């Protein structure tokens, strides 16, 4: 399970050769300071990308989103080439026999008072069995996020739509889902719109249309959702980002949660009501997503 520290990850440090700033370290040993703002305040950002058959997927899309999150948090502009090199370095060093695993990128505001961001890239095998989920599907509950759908434009300081390290809420909602007998969650806005899962985008099939909730609502632009849209478009569906009201979910033909590593996981139950699983489309979509070599 290799990790790679990136010393001075800001673009301003790019004059020092990248290779001199990457250090492969043992993630079982302590590497981060107890005064790092990522630890003490959850002040930082992250990305998780999937690796299949040795190919890290959607690297450019993840790095673009990392840069967007960094800008939203007023972190320094990042040397994305150093991150790209670190991703390939941990993938090359990963020696466990898994067909699928994940790579996590972390950037924090750094040690308090230092003004220098901390960054590392880690390869790991997720504890979740995504291959099983793709077959069995998941039971999902709708939970209110507590904001209106236009929160991102009304209050950008709330950082809605940035992939921040502050995922305590995203984990708490999974425990609430478990208390309600479900495995996952789709957030809804306080004014009745459908948003995203705590770690996934939502895709909705309605006839020949494939929809995903609009990112104008302060939700993440899903890299897997974007790749899945390419699959659906090739299969002849009309794809679009939409404002989706909760009641529009009830006459959907199929629903999926998508995220890196997980790919297309069908929703088989929503708030206790059965949802049809489109087995053929799910399997074809997952085959296409798993076959990506970049
Ligand atoms: C809140 C949230 N929405 C959506 C996604 C899906 O993004 P991606 O497909 O790029 O992994 C994630 C991924 O972890 C997420 O945390």
mmCIF file of C-alpha atoms and ligand atoms in Angstrom:
data_model
loop_
_atom_site.group_PDB
_atom_site.id
_atom_site.type_symbol
_atom_site.label_atom_id
_atom_site.label_comp_id
_atom_site.label_asym_id
_atom_site.label_seq_id
_atom_site.Cartn_x
_atom_site.Cartn_y
_atom_site.Cartn_z
ATOM 1 C CA UNK A 1 0.000 0.000 0.000
ATOM 2 C CA UNK A 2 2.385 2.727 -1.155
ATOM 3 C CA UNK A 3 2.025 6.446 -0.483
ATOM 4 C CA UNK A 4 3.888 9.305 -2.061
ATOM 5 C CA UNK A 5 4.476 12.627 -0.339
ATOM 6 C CA UNK A 6 4.703 15.683 -2.554
ATOM 7 C CA UNK A 7 6.970 18.252 -0.973
ATOM 8 C CA UNK A 8 5.862 21.830 -1.719
ATOM 9 C CA UNK A 9 2.899 20.936 -3.958
ATOM 10 C CA UNK A 10 2.210 24.534 -5.031
ATOM 11 C CA UNK A 11 2.721 25.573 -8.635
ATOM 12 C CA UNK A 12 5.201 28.150 -7.335
ATOM 13 C CA UNK A 13 7.574 25.294 -6.396
ATOM 14 C CA UNK A 14 7.616 23.831 -9.902
ATOM 15 C CA UNK A 15 11.113 25.256 -10.531
ATOM 16 C CA UNK A 16 12.469 22.410 -8.333
ATOM 17 C CA UNK A 17 12.472 19.203 -10.464
ATOM 18 C CA UNK A 18 9.354 17.100 -9.773
ATOM 19 C CA UNK A 19 11.360 13.938 -9.097
ATOM 20 C CA UNK A 20 13.172 15.693 -6.230
ATOM 21 C CA UNK A 21 9.841 16.586 -4.604
ATOM 22 C CA UNK A 22 8.255 13.102 -4.674
ATOM 23 C CA UNK A 23 9.062 10.712 -1.859
ATOM 24 C CA UNK A 24 7.570 7.228 -1.622
ATOM 25 C CA UNK A 25 6.871 6.560 2.069
ATOM 26 C CA UNK A 26 5.366 3.830 4.213
ATOM 27 C CA UNK A 27 1.729 4.770 5.018
ATOM 28 C CA UNK A 28 1.889 2.523 8.105
ATOM 29 C CA UNK A 29 4.312 5.046 9.662
ATOM 30 C CA UNK A 30 3.273 8.535 10.839
ATOM 31 C CA UNK A 31 3.798 11.104 8.065
ATOM 32 C CA UNK A 32 1.512 14.004 8.990
ATOM 33 C CA UNK A 33 2.025 16.525 11.806
ATOM 34 C CA UNK A 34 -0.486 16.744 14.665
ATOM 35 C CA UNK A 35 -0.657 20.490 13.932
ATOM 36 C CA UNK A 36 -1.535 20.015 10.261
ATOM 37 C CA UNK A 37 -4.724 21.956 9.494
ATOM 38 C CA UNK A 38 -6.030 18.992 7.520
ATOM 39 C CA UNK A 39 -6.076 17.035 10.795
ATOM 40 C CA UNK A 40 -7.045 19.784 13.234
ATOM 41 C CA UNK A 41 -9.679 21.570 11.093
ATOM 42 C CA UNK A 42 -10.490 19.252 8.179
ATOM 43 C CA UNK A 43 -9.157 22.161 6.118
ATOM 44 C CA UNK A 44 -8.170 20.644 2.807
ATOM 45 C CA UNK A 45 -9.362 18.838 -0.274
ATOM 46 C CA UNK A 46 -9.164 15.381 -1.785
ATOM 47 C CA UNK A 47 -9.840 13.203 -4.805
ATOM 48 C CA UNK A 48 -10.247 9.440 -5.189
ATOM 49 C CA UNK A 49 -9.706 7.780 -8.528
ATOM 50 C CA UNK A 50 -10.139 4.194 -9.626
ATOM 51 C CA UNK A 51 -7.387 1.962 -10.985
ATOM 52 C CA UNK A 52 -8.465 -0.960 -13.179
ATOM 53 C CA UNK A 53 -6.020 -3.445 -14.727
ATOM 54 C CA UNK A 54 -3.179 -1.084 -13.812
ATOM 55 C CA UNK A 55 -4.768 1.971 -15.495
ATOM 56 C CA UNK A 56 -5.563 4.988 -13.298
ATOM 57 C CA UNK A 57 -8.868 6.313 -14.670
ATOM 58 C CA UNK A 58 -9.915 9.881 -15.505
ATOM 59 C CA UNK A 59 -6.666 11.344 -14.147
ATOM 60 C CA UNK A 60 -7.075 14.658 -15.986
ATOM 61 C CA UNK A 61 -10.688 15.064 -14.871
ATOM 62 C CA UNK A 62 -9.708 14.399 -11.236
ATOM 63 C CA UNK A 63 -6.780 16.838 -11.407
ATOM 64 C CA UNK A 64 -9.046 19.490 -12.953
ATOM 65 C CA UNK A 65 -11.539 19.022 -10.107
ATOM 66 C CA UNK A 66 -8.707 19.120 -7.545
ATOM 67 C CA UNK A 67 -7.639 22.483 -8.995
ATOM 68 C CA UNK A 68 -11.245 23.773 -8.807
ATOM 69 C CA UNK A 69 -11.517 22.698 -5.153
ATOM 70 C CA UNK A 70 -8.139 24.325 -4.377
ATOM 71 C CA UNK A 71 -9.320 27.605 -5.909
ATOM 72 C CA UNK A 72 -12.620 27.482 -3.976
ATOM 73 C CA UNK A 73 -10.698 27.079 -0.687
ATOM 74 C CA UNK A 74 -8.126 29.780 -1.591
ATOM 75 C CA UNK A 75 -5.363 27.185 -1.449
ATOM 76 C CA UNK A 76 -2.323 27.927 -3.610
ATOM 77 C CA UNK A 77 -2.543 26.886 -7.269
ATOM 78 C CA UNK A 78 -1.222 23.308 -7.430
ATOM 79 C CA UNK A 79 1.528 21.803 -9.573
ATOM 80 C CA UNK A 80 -0.762 19.285 -11.283
ATOM 81 C CA UNK A 81 2.132 17.628 -13.142
ATOM 82 C CA UNK A 82 3.677 16.686 -9.783
ATOM 83 C CA UNK A 83 0.353 15.106 -8.747
ATOM 84 C CA UNK A 84 0.116 13.244 -12.072
ATOM 85 C CA UNK A 85 3.661 11.897 -11.566
ATOM 86 C CA UNK A 86 2.835 10.894 -7.967
ATOM 87 C CA UNK A 87 -0.279 8.979 -9.128
ATOM 88 C CA UNK A 88 1.789 6.973 -11.617
ATOM 89 C CA UNK A 89 4.484 6.419 -8.999
ATOM 90 C CA UNK A 90 2.097 4.871 -6.433
ATOM 91 C CA UNK A 91 0.401 2.775 -9.124
ATOM 92 C CA UNK A 92 3.804 1.452 -10.252
ATOM 93 C CA UNK A 93 4.687 0.644 -6.616
ATOM 94 C CA UNK A 94 1.349 -1.069 -5.785
ATOM 95 C CA UNK A 95 2.116 -4.775 -5.580
ATOM 96 C CA UNK A 96 -1.123 -6.291 -4.248
ATOM 97 C CA UNK A 97 -2.941 -8.669 -6.622
ATOM 98 C CA UNK A 98 -6.167 -6.694 -7.081
ATOM 99 C CA UNK A 99 -7.740 -6.054 -10.473
ATOM 100 C CA UNK A 100 -9.376 -2.917 -9.043
ATOM 101 C CA UNK A 101 -8.159 -0.526 -6.371
ATOM 102 C CA UNK A 102 -8.144 3.200 -5.656
ATOM 103 C CA UNK A 103 -5.775 6.135 -5.420
ATOM 104 C CA UNK A 104 -6.497 8.994 -3.033
ATOM 105 C CA UNK A 105 -5.016 12.475 -3.381
ATOM 106 C CA UNK A 106 -4.981 14.679 -0.281
ATOM 107 C CA UNK A 107 -4.033 18.348 -0.047
ATOM 108 C CA UNK A 108 -4.277 20.229 3.242
ATOM 109 C CA UNK A 109 -3.608 23.844 4.154
ATOM 110 C CA UNK A 110 -0.503 22.498 5.874
ATOM 111 C CA UNK A 111 1.056 22.922 9.288
ATOM 112 C CA UNK A 112 -0.559 25.844 11.100
ATOM 113 C CA UNK A 113 1.344 29.043 10.383
ATOM 114 C CA UNK A 114 3.607 27.499 7.730
ATOM 115 C CA UNK A 115 1.709 28.754 4.695
ATOM 116 C CA UNK A 116 2.862 25.624 2.850
ATOM 117 C CA UNK A 117 0.289 23.028 1.761
ATOM 118 C CA UNK A 118 0.781 19.362 2.685
ATOM 119 C CA UNK A 119 0.053 16.791 -0.017
ATOM 120 C CA UNK A 120 0.237 13.095 -0.542
ATOM 121 C CA UNK A 121 -1.093 10.410 -2.849
ATOM 122 C CA UNK A 122 -2.036 6.964 -1.529
ATOM 123 C CA UNK A 123 -2.894 3.695 -3.297
ATOM 124 C CA UNK A 124 -5.294 1.460 -1.363
ATOM 125 C CA UNK A 125 -7.864 -1.308 -1.759
ATOM 126 C CA UNK A 126 -11.314 -0.125 -0.659
ATOM 127 C CA UNK A 127 -13.077 -2.166 2.031
ATOM 128 C CA UNK A 128 -16.299 -1.971 -0.024
ATOM 129 C CA UNK A 129 -16.898 -4.742 -2.526
ATOM 130 C CA UNK A 130 -17.942 -2.742 -5.557
ATOM 131 C CA UNK A 131 -18.218 -5.808 -7.827
ATOM 132 C CA UNK A 132 -20.933 -7.196 -5.530
ATOM 133 C CA UNK A 133 -22.772 -3.841 -5.310
ATOM 134 C CA UNK A 134 -22.890 -3.564 -9.111
ATOM 135 C CA UNK A 135 -24.792 -6.874 -9.109
ATOM 136 C CA UNK A 136 -26.986 -6.593 -6.018
ATOM 137 C CA UNK A 137 -27.693 -2.847 -6.183
ATOM 138 C CA UNK A 138 -28.251 -0.702 -3.098
ATOM 139 C CA UNK A 139 -31.158 0.408 -0.981
ATOM 140 C CA UNK A 140 -31.166 4.210 -0.688
ATOM 141 C CA UNK A 141 -32.949 6.774 1.464
ATOM 142 C CA UNK A 142 -33.550 10.427 0.643
ATOM 143 C CA UNK A 143 -32.157 12.756 3.325
ATOM 144 C CA UNK A 144 -32.383 16.540 3.439
ATOM 145 C CA UNK A 145 -29.110 18.406 3.108
ATOM 146 C CA UNK A 146 -30.745 21.443 4.705
ATOM 147 C CA UNK A 147 -29.862 24.020 2.027
ATOM 148 C CA UNK A 148 -31.904 25.326 -0.908
ATOM 149 C CA UNK A 149 -30.786 24.155 -4.366
ATOM 150 C CA UNK A 150 -29.228 27.541 -5.219
ATOM 151 C CA UNK A 151 -26.947 27.626 -2.147
ATOM 152 C CA UNK A 152 -23.727 27.687 -4.208
ATOM 153 C CA UNK A 153 -24.546 31.053 -5.770
ATOM 154 C CA UNK A 154 -26.197 32.487 -2.632
ATOM 155 C CA UNK A 155 -23.441 31.517 -0.188
ATOM 156 C CA UNK A 156 -20.244 30.421 -1.964
ATOM 157 C CA UNK A 157 -18.353 30.580 1.363
ATOM 158 C CA UNK A 158 -20.135 27.366 2.380
ATOM 159 C CA UNK A 159 -17.979 25.638 -0.277
ATOM 160 C CA UNK A 160 -20.862 23.563 -1.637
ATOM 161 C CA UNK A 161 -19.437 21.675 -4.614
ATOM 162 C CA UNK A 162 -15.814 21.654 -3.381
ATOM 163 C CA UNK A 163 -14.439 18.219 -2.495
ATOM 164 C CA UNK A 164 -13.264 19.137 0.987
ATOM 165 C CA UNK A 165 -11.823 16.868 3.666
ATOM 166 C CA UNK A 166 -14.795 17.698 5.914
ATOM 167 C CA UNK A 167 -16.722 14.496 5.204
ATOM 168 C CA UNK A 168 -17.990 13.915 8.771
ATOM 169 C CA UNK A 169 -21.530 14.749 7.583
ATOM 170 C CA UNK A 170 -21.143 12.519 4.504
ATOM 171 C CA UNK A 171 -20.281 9.645 6.872
ATOM 172 C CA UNK A 172 -22.987 10.513 9.431
ATOM 173 C CA UNK A 173 -25.714 10.208 6.808
ATOM 174 C CA UNK A 174 -24.597 6.642 6.047
ATOM 175 C CA UNK A 175 -25.117 5.762 9.716
ATOM 176 C CA UNK A 176 -28.573 7.366 9.501
ATOM 177 C CA UNK A 177 -29.265 5.298 6.371
ATOM 178 C CA UNK A 178 -28.243 2.135 8.269
ATOM 179 C CA UNK A 179 -30.617 3.075 11.122
ATOM 180 C CA UNK A 180 -33.369 3.216 8.472
ATOM 181 C CA UNK A 181 -32.350 -0.185 7.062
ATOM 182 C CA UNK A 182 -30.688 1.228 3.920
ATOM 183 C CA UNK A 183 -27.125 1.322 2.618
ATOM 184 C CA UNK A 184 -26.819 4.681 0.927
ATOM 185 C CA UNK A 185 -28.252 8.161 0.652
ATOM 186 C CA UNK A 186 -29.330 10.720 -1.905
ATOM 187 C CA UNK A 187 -29.393 14.267 -0.555
ATOM 188 C CA UNK A 188 -32.324 16.540 -1.329
ATOM 189 C CA UNK A 189 -32.410 20.320 -1.081
ATOM 190 C CA UNK A 190 -34.665 22.091 1.423
ATOM 191 C CA UNK A 191 -36.789 23.281 -1.535
ATOM 192 C CA UNK A 192 -37.464 19.818 -2.943
ATOM 193 C CA UNK A 193 -34.707 19.131 -5.498
ATOM 194 C CA UNK A 194 -32.600 15.989 -5.871
ATOM 195 C CA UNK A 195 -28.851 16.496 -5.394
ATOM 196 C CA UNK A 196 -26.219 13.722 -5.045
ATOM 197 C CA UNK A 197 -25.116 10.958 -2.711
ATOM 198 C CA UNK A 198 -22.574 11.538 0.085
ATOM 199 C CA UNK A 199 -19.909 9.977 -2.148
ATOM 200 C CA UNK A 200 -21.637 9.477 -5.487
ATOM 201 C CA UNK A 201 -23.525 11.195 -8.286
ATOM 202 C CA UNK A 202 -27.068 10.153 -9.211
ATOM 203 C CA UNK A 203 -28.074 9.116 -12.733
ATOM 204 C CA UNK A 204 -31.736 8.779 -13.698
ATOM 205 C CA UNK A 205 -33.177 6.939 -16.719
ATOM 206 C CA UNK A 206 -36.491 8.204 -18.018
ATOM 207 C CA UNK A 207 -37.505 6.667 -21.372
ATOM 208 C CA UNK A 208 -34.746 7.511 -23.848
ATOM 209 C CA UNK A 209 -33.471 10.285 -21.539
ATOM 210 C CA UNK A 210 -30.617 10.036 -19.050
ATOM 211 C CA UNK A 211 -30.436 12.794 -16.466
ATOM 212 C CA UNK A 212 -28.147 13.834 -13.652
ATOM 213 C CA UNK A 213 -28.846 16.667 -11.183
ATOM 214 C CA UNK A 214 -27.274 19.933 -12.316
ATOM 215 C CA UNK A 215 -23.941 20.933 -10.777
ATOM 216 C CA UNK A 216 -25.325 24.492 -10.501
ATOM 217 C CA UNK A 217 -26.814 23.202 -7.216
ATOM 218 C CA UNK A 218 -23.488 23.064 -5.345
ATOM 219 C CA UNK A 219 -22.812 19.395 -6.008
ATOM 220 C CA UNK A 220 -19.710 17.721 -7.402
ATOM 221 C CA UNK A 221 -19.143 17.347 -11.115
ATOM 222 C CA UNK A 222 -18.822 13.530 -11.144
ATOM 223 C CA UNK A 223 -16.012 12.156 -13.286
ATOM 224 C CA UNK A 224 -17.710 8.730 -13.443
ATOM 225 C CA UNK A 225 -21.074 10.304 -14.289
ATOM 226 C CA UNK A 226 -19.354 12.134 -17.189
ATOM 227 C CA UNK A 227 -17.829 8.868 -18.451
ATOM 228 C CA UNK A 228 -21.175 7.071 -18.011
ATOM 229 C CA UNK A 229 -22.878 9.815 -20.058
ATOM 230 C CA UNK A 230 -20.482 9.004 -22.932
ATOM 231 C CA UNK A 231 -21.581 5.366 -22.705
ATOM 232 C CA UNK A 232 -25.288 6.312 -22.629
ATOM 233 C CA UNK A 233 -24.894 8.760 -25.544
ATOM 234 C CA UNK A 234 -23.162 6.031 -27.598
ATOM 235 C CA UNK A 235 -26.087 3.734 -26.737
ATOM 236 C CA UNK A 236 -28.504 6.287 -28.243
ATOM 237 C CA UNK A 237 -29.798 8.045 -25.114
ATOM 238 C CA UNK A 238 -30.220 11.827 -24.799
ATOM 239 C CA UNK A 239 -28.136 12.915 -21.797
ATOM 240 C CA UNK A 240 -28.552 16.134 -19.835
ATOM 241 C CA UNK A 241 -27.946 17.899 -16.521
ATOM 242 C CA UNK A 242 -31.290 18.962 -15.073
ATOM 243 C CA UNK A 243 -33.015 20.407 -12.046
ATOM 244 C CA UNK A 244 -34.865 17.341 -10.827
ATOM 245 C CA UNK A 245 -37.732 17.536 -8.353
ATOM 246 C CA UNK A 246 -38.092 14.708 -5.830
ATOM 247 C CA UNK A 247 -41.448 13.596 -7.284
ATOM 248 C CA UNK A 248 -39.763 13.009 -10.672
ATOM 249 C CA UNK A 249 -37.839 10.108 -9.115
ATOM 250 C CA UNK A 250 -40.976 8.042 -8.637
ATOM 251 C CA UNK A 251 -41.654 7.476 -12.323
ATOM 252 C CA UNK A 252 -37.987 6.919 -13.290
ATOM 253 C CA UNK A 253 -37.215 3.717 -15.221
ATOM 254 C CA UNK A 254 -33.911 3.178 -13.417
ATOM 255 C CA UNK A 255 -31.589 4.961 -10.989
ATOM 256 C CA UNK A 256 -27.856 4.559 -10.434
ATOM 257 C CA UNK A 257 -25.251 5.885 -8.036
ATOM 258 C CA UNK A 258 -21.888 6.448 -9.732
ATOM 259 C CA UNK A 259 -18.448 7.159 -8.404
ATOM 260 C CA UNK A 260 -14.830 6.342 -9.101
ATOM 261 C CA UNK A 261 -14.075 2.718 -8.318
ATOM 262 C CA UNK A 262 -17.749 1.975 -7.814
ATOM 263 C CA UNK A 263 -18.796 2.658 -11.430
ATOM 264 C CA UNK A 264 -22.603 2.202 -11.981
ATOM 265 C CA UNK A 265 -24.384 0.819 -8.920
ATOM 266 C CA UNK A 266 -28.127 0.320 -9.469
ATOM 267 C CA UNK A 267 -30.579 1.618 -6.874
ATOM 268 C CA UNK A 268 -32.986 -1.241 -6.131
ATOM 269 C CA UNK A 269 -35.029 0.505 -3.430
ATOM 270 C CA UNK A 270 -35.707 4.166 -2.637
ATOM 271 C CA UNK A 271 -37.276 5.127 0.682
ATOM 272 C CA UNK A 272 -38.613 1.560 0.943
ATOM 273 C CA UNK A 273 -40.175 1.520 -2.554
ATOM 274 C CA UNK A 274 -38.781 -0.984 -5.106
ATOM 275 C CA UNK A 275 -36.993 0.516 -8.119
ATOM 276 C CA UNK A 276 -36.571 -1.483 -11.329
ATOM 277 C CA UNK A 277 -32.979 -2.527 -12.006
ATOM 278 C CA UNK A 278 -32.073 -2.394 -15.699
ATOM 279 C CA UNK A 279 -29.690 -5.348 -15.613
ATOM 280 C CA UNK A 280 -28.668 -5.225 -19.256
ATOM 281 C CA UNK A 281 -27.866 -1.500 -19.296
ATOM 282 C CA UNK A 282 -26.110 -1.716 -15.906
ATOM 283 C CA UNK A 283 -23.858 -4.561 -17.037
ATOM 284 C CA UNK A 284 -23.080 -2.944 -20.404
ATOM 285 C CA UNK A 285 -22.339 0.404 -18.709
ATOM 286 C CA UNK A 286 -20.057 -1.186 -16.132
ATOM 287 C CA UNK A 287 -18.212 -3.138 -18.825
ATOM 288 C CA UNK A 288 -17.598 0.141 -20.685
ATOM 289 C CA UNK A 289 -16.520 2.008 -17.522
ATOM 290 C CA UNK A 290 -14.173 -0.784 -16.414
ATOM 291 C CA UNK A 291 -12.576 -0.966 -19.857
ATOM 292 C CA UNK A 292 -11.361 2.647 -19.723
ATOM 293 C CA UNK A 293 -7.603 2.845 -19.968
ATOM 294 C CA UNK A 294 -7.414 6.528 -19.071
HETATM 295 C C1 LIG B 1 -20.175 14.141 -2.833
HETATM 296 C C2 LIG B 1 -19.736 13.354 -4.023
HETATM 297 N N1 LIG B 1 -20.457 13.442 -5.151
HETATM 298 C C3 LIG B 1 -20.109 12.744 -6.265
HETATM 299 C C4 LIG B 1 -18.987 11.919 -6.272
HETATM 300 C C5 LIG B 1 -18.658 11.132 -7.519
HETATM 301 O O1 LIG B 1 -17.509 11.657 -8.141
HETATM 302 P P1 LIG B 1 -16.557 10.755 -9.041
HETATM 303 O O2 LIG B 1 -17.424 10.026 -10.003
HETATM 304 O O3 LIG B 1 -15.685 11.738 -9.719
HETATM 305 O O4 LIG B 1 -15.826 9.838 -8.138
HETATM 306 C C6 LIG B 1 -18.203 11.828 -5.123
HETATM 307 C C7 LIG B 1 -16.995 10.971 -5.126
HETATM 308 O O5 LIG B 1 -16.484 10.578 -4.133
HETATM 309 C C8 LIG B 1 -18.577 12.569 -3.973
HETATM 310 O O6 LIG B 1 -17.849 12.500 -2.837
#
